[in-house]
PDB file of C-alpha atoms and ligand atoms in Angstrom:
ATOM      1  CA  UNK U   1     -12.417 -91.792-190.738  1.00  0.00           C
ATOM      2  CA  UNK U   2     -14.986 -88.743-190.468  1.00  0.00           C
ATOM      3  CA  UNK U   3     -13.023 -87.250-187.771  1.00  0.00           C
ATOM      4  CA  UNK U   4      -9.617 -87.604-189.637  1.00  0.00           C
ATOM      5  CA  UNK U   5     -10.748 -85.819-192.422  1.00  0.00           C
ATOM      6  CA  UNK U   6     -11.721 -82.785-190.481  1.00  0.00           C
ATOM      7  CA  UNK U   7      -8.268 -82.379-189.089  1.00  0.00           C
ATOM      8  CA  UNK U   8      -6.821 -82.608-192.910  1.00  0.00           C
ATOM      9  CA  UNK U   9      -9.071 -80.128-194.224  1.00  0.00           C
ATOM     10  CA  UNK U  10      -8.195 -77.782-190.900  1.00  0.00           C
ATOM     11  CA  UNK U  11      -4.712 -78.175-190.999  1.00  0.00           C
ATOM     12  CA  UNK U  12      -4.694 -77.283-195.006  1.00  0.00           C
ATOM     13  CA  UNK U  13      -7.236 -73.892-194.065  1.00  0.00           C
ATOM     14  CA  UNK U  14      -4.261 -72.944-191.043  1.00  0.00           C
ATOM     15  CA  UNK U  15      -1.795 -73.425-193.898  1.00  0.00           C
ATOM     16  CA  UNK U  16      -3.324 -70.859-196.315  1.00  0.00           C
ATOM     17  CA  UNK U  17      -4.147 -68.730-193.507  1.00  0.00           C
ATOM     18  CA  UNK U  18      -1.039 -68.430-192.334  1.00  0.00           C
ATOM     19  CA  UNK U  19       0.869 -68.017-196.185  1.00  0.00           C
ATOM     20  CA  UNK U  20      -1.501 -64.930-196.490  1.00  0.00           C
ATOM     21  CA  UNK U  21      -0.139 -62.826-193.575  1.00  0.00           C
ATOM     22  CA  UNK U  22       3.067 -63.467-194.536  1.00  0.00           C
ATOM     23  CA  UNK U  23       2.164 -62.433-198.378  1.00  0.00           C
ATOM     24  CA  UNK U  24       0.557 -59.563-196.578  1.00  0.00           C
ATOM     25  CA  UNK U  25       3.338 -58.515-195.121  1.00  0.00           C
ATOM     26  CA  UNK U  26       5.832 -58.720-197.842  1.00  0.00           C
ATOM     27  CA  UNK U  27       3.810 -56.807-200.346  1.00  0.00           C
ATOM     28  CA  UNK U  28       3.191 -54.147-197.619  1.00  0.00           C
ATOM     29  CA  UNK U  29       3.323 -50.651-199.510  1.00  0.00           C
ATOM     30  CA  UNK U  30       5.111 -47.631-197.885  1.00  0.00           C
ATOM     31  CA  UNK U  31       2.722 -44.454-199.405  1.00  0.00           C
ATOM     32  CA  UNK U  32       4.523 -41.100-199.490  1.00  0.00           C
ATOM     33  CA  UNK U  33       4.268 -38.903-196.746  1.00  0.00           C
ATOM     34  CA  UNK U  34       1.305 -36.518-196.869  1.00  0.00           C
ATOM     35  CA  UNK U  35       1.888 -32.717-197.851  1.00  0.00           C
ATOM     36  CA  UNK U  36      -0.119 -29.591-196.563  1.00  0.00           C
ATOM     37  CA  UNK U  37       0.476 -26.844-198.217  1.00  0.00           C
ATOM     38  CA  UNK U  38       0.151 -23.415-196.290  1.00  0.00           C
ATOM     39  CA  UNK U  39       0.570 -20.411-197.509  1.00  0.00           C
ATOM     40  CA  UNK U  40       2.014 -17.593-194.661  1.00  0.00           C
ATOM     41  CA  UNK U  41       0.703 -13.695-195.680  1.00  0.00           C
ATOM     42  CA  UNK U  42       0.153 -10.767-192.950  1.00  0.00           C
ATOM     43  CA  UNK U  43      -1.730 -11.915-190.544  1.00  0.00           C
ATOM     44  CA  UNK U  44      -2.882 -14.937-190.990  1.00  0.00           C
ATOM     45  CA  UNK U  45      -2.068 -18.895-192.376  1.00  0.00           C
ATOM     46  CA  UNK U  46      -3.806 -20.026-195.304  1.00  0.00           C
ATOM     47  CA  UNK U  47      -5.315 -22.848-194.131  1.00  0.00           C
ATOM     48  CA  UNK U  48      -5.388 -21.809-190.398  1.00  0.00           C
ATOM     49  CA  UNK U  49      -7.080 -25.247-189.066  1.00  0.00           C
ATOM     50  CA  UNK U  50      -4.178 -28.176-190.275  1.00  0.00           C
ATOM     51  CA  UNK U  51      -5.898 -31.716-189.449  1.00  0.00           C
ATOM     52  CA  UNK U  52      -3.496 -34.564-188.838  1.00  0.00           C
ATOM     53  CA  UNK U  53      -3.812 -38.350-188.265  1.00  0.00           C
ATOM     54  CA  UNK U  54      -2.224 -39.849-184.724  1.00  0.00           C
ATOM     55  CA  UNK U  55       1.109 -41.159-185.467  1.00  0.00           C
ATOM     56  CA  UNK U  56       1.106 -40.627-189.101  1.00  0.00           C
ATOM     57  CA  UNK U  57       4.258 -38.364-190.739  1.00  0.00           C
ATOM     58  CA  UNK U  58       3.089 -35.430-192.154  1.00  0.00           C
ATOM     59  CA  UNK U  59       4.843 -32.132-194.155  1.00  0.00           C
ATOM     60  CA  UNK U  60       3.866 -29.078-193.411  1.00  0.00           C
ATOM     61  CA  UNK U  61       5.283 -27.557-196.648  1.00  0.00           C
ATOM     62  CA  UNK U  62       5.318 -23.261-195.732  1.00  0.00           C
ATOM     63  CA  UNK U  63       5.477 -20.251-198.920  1.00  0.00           C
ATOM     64  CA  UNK U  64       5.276 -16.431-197.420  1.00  0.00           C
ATOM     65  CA  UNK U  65       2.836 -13.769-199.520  1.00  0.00           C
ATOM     66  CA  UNK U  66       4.632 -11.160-198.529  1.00  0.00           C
ATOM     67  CA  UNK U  67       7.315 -10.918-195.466  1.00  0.00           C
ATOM     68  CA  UNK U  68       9.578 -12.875-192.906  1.00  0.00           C
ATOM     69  CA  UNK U  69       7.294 -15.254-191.352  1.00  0.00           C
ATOM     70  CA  UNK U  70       7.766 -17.346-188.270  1.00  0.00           C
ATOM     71  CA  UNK U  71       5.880 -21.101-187.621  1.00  0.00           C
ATOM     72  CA  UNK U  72       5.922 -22.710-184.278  1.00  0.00           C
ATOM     73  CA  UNK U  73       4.102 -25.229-183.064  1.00  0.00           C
ATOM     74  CA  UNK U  74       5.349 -25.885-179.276  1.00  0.00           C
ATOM     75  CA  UNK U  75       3.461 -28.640-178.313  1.00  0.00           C
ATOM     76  CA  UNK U  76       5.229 -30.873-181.462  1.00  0.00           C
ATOM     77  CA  UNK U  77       8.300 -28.817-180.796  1.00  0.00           C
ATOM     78  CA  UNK U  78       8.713 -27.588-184.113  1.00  0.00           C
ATOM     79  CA  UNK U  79       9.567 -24.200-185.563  1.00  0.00           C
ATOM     80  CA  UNK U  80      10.739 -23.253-188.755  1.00  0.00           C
ATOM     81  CA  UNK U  81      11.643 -19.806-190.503  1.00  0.00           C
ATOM     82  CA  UNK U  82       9.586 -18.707-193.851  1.00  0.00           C
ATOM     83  CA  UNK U  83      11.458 -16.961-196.088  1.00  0.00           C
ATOM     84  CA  UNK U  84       9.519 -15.263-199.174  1.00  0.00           C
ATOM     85  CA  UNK U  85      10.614 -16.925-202.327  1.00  0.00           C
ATOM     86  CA  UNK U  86      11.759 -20.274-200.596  1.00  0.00           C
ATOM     87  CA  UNK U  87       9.793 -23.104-199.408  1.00  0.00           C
ATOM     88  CA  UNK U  88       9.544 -24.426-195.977  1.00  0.00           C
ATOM     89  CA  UNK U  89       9.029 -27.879-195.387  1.00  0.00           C
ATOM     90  CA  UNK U  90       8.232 -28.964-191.600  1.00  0.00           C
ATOM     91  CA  UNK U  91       7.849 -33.127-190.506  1.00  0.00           C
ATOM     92  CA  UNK U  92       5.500 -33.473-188.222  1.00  0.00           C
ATOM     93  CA  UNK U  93       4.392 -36.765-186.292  1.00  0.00           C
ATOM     94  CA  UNK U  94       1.813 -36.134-184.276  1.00  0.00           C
ATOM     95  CA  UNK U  95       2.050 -38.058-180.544  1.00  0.00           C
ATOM     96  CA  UNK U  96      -0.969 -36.653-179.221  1.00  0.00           C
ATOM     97  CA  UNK U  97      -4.918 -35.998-180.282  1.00  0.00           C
ATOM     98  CA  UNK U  98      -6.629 -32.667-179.668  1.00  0.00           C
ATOM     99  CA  UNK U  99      -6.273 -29.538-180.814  1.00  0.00           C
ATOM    100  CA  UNK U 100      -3.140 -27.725-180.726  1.00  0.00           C
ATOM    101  CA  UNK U 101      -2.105 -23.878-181.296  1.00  0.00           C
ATOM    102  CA  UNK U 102       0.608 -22.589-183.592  1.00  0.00           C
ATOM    103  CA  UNK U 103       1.900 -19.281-183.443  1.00  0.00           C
ATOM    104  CA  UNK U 104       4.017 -16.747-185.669  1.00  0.00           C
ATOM    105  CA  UNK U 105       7.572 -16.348-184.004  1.00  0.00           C
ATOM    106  CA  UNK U 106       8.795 -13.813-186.187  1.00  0.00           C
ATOM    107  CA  UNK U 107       7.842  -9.763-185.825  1.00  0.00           C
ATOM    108  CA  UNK U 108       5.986  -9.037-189.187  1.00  0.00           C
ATOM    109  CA  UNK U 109       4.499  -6.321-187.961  1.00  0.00           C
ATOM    110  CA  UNK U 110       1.081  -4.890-186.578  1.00  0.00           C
ATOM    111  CA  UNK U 111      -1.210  -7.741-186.226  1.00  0.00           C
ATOM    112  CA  UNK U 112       2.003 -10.128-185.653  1.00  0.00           C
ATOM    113  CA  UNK U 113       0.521 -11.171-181.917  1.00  0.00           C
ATOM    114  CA  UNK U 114      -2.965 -12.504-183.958  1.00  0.00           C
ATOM    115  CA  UNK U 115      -1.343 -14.218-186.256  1.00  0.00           C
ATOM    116  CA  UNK U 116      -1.911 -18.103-185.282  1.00  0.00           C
ATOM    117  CA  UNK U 117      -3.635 -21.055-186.579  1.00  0.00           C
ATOM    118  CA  UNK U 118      -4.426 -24.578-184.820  1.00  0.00           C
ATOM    119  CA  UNK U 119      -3.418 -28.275-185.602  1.00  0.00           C
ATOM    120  CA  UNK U 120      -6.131 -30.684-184.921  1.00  0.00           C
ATOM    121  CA  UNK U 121      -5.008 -34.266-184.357  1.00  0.00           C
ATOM    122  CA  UNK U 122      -7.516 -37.272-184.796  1.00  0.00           C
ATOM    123  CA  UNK U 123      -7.280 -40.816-184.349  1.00  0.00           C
TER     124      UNK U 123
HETATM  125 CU1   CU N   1       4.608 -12.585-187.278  1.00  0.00          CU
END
């Protein structure tokens, strides 16, 4: 009689057990992609250090101070085009953890060849 209790009062804590994953999943929330601003001005990227999560979409969204600026990122294989006036967005999904260099790829003058920043990518 003991013994046949137990099993009822297991089979009923598997039943609830299993109802909540499924509730989990169904009320699963899809949050909005994150946004990084940067802001692009002779020489330099403001931030110049852009930390991203493994796997998780980001935008890169790009304004220029001043001039025609460039972004690429080779090692995402992204490049974009920053026009003053306009803004740029980039997606990014990072495959990859470590630290990562992005370069201007546009001539905006003296001081174009420094003009870099990196993308960090954590677990
Ligand atoms: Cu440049």
């Amino acid at each position: 009689m003991e013994s046949l209790k137990r099993r009822t009062l297991l089979g009923a804590i598997g039943a609830s057990a299993l109802a909540a994953v499924t509730g989990g999943v169904a009320i699963r929330s899809f949050a909005a992609e994150r946004v990084i601003p940067i802001k692009a001005r002779k020489f330099t990227y403001e931030p110049d250090e852009i930390v991203l999560k493994l796997n998780e979409p980001a935008v890169l969204e790009f304004t220029s101070a001043d001039v025609v600026m460039g972004f690429n990122a080779p090692d995402f294989k992204v490049r974009a085009t920053i026009i003053p006036g306009q803004t740029t967005r980039v997606r990014i999904v990072p495959d990859k953890t470590g630290t990562f260099v992005f370069h201007c790829d546009v001539f905006c003058g003296d001081g174009h060849e420094d003009m870099d920043g990196t993308i960090r990518v954590e677990k």
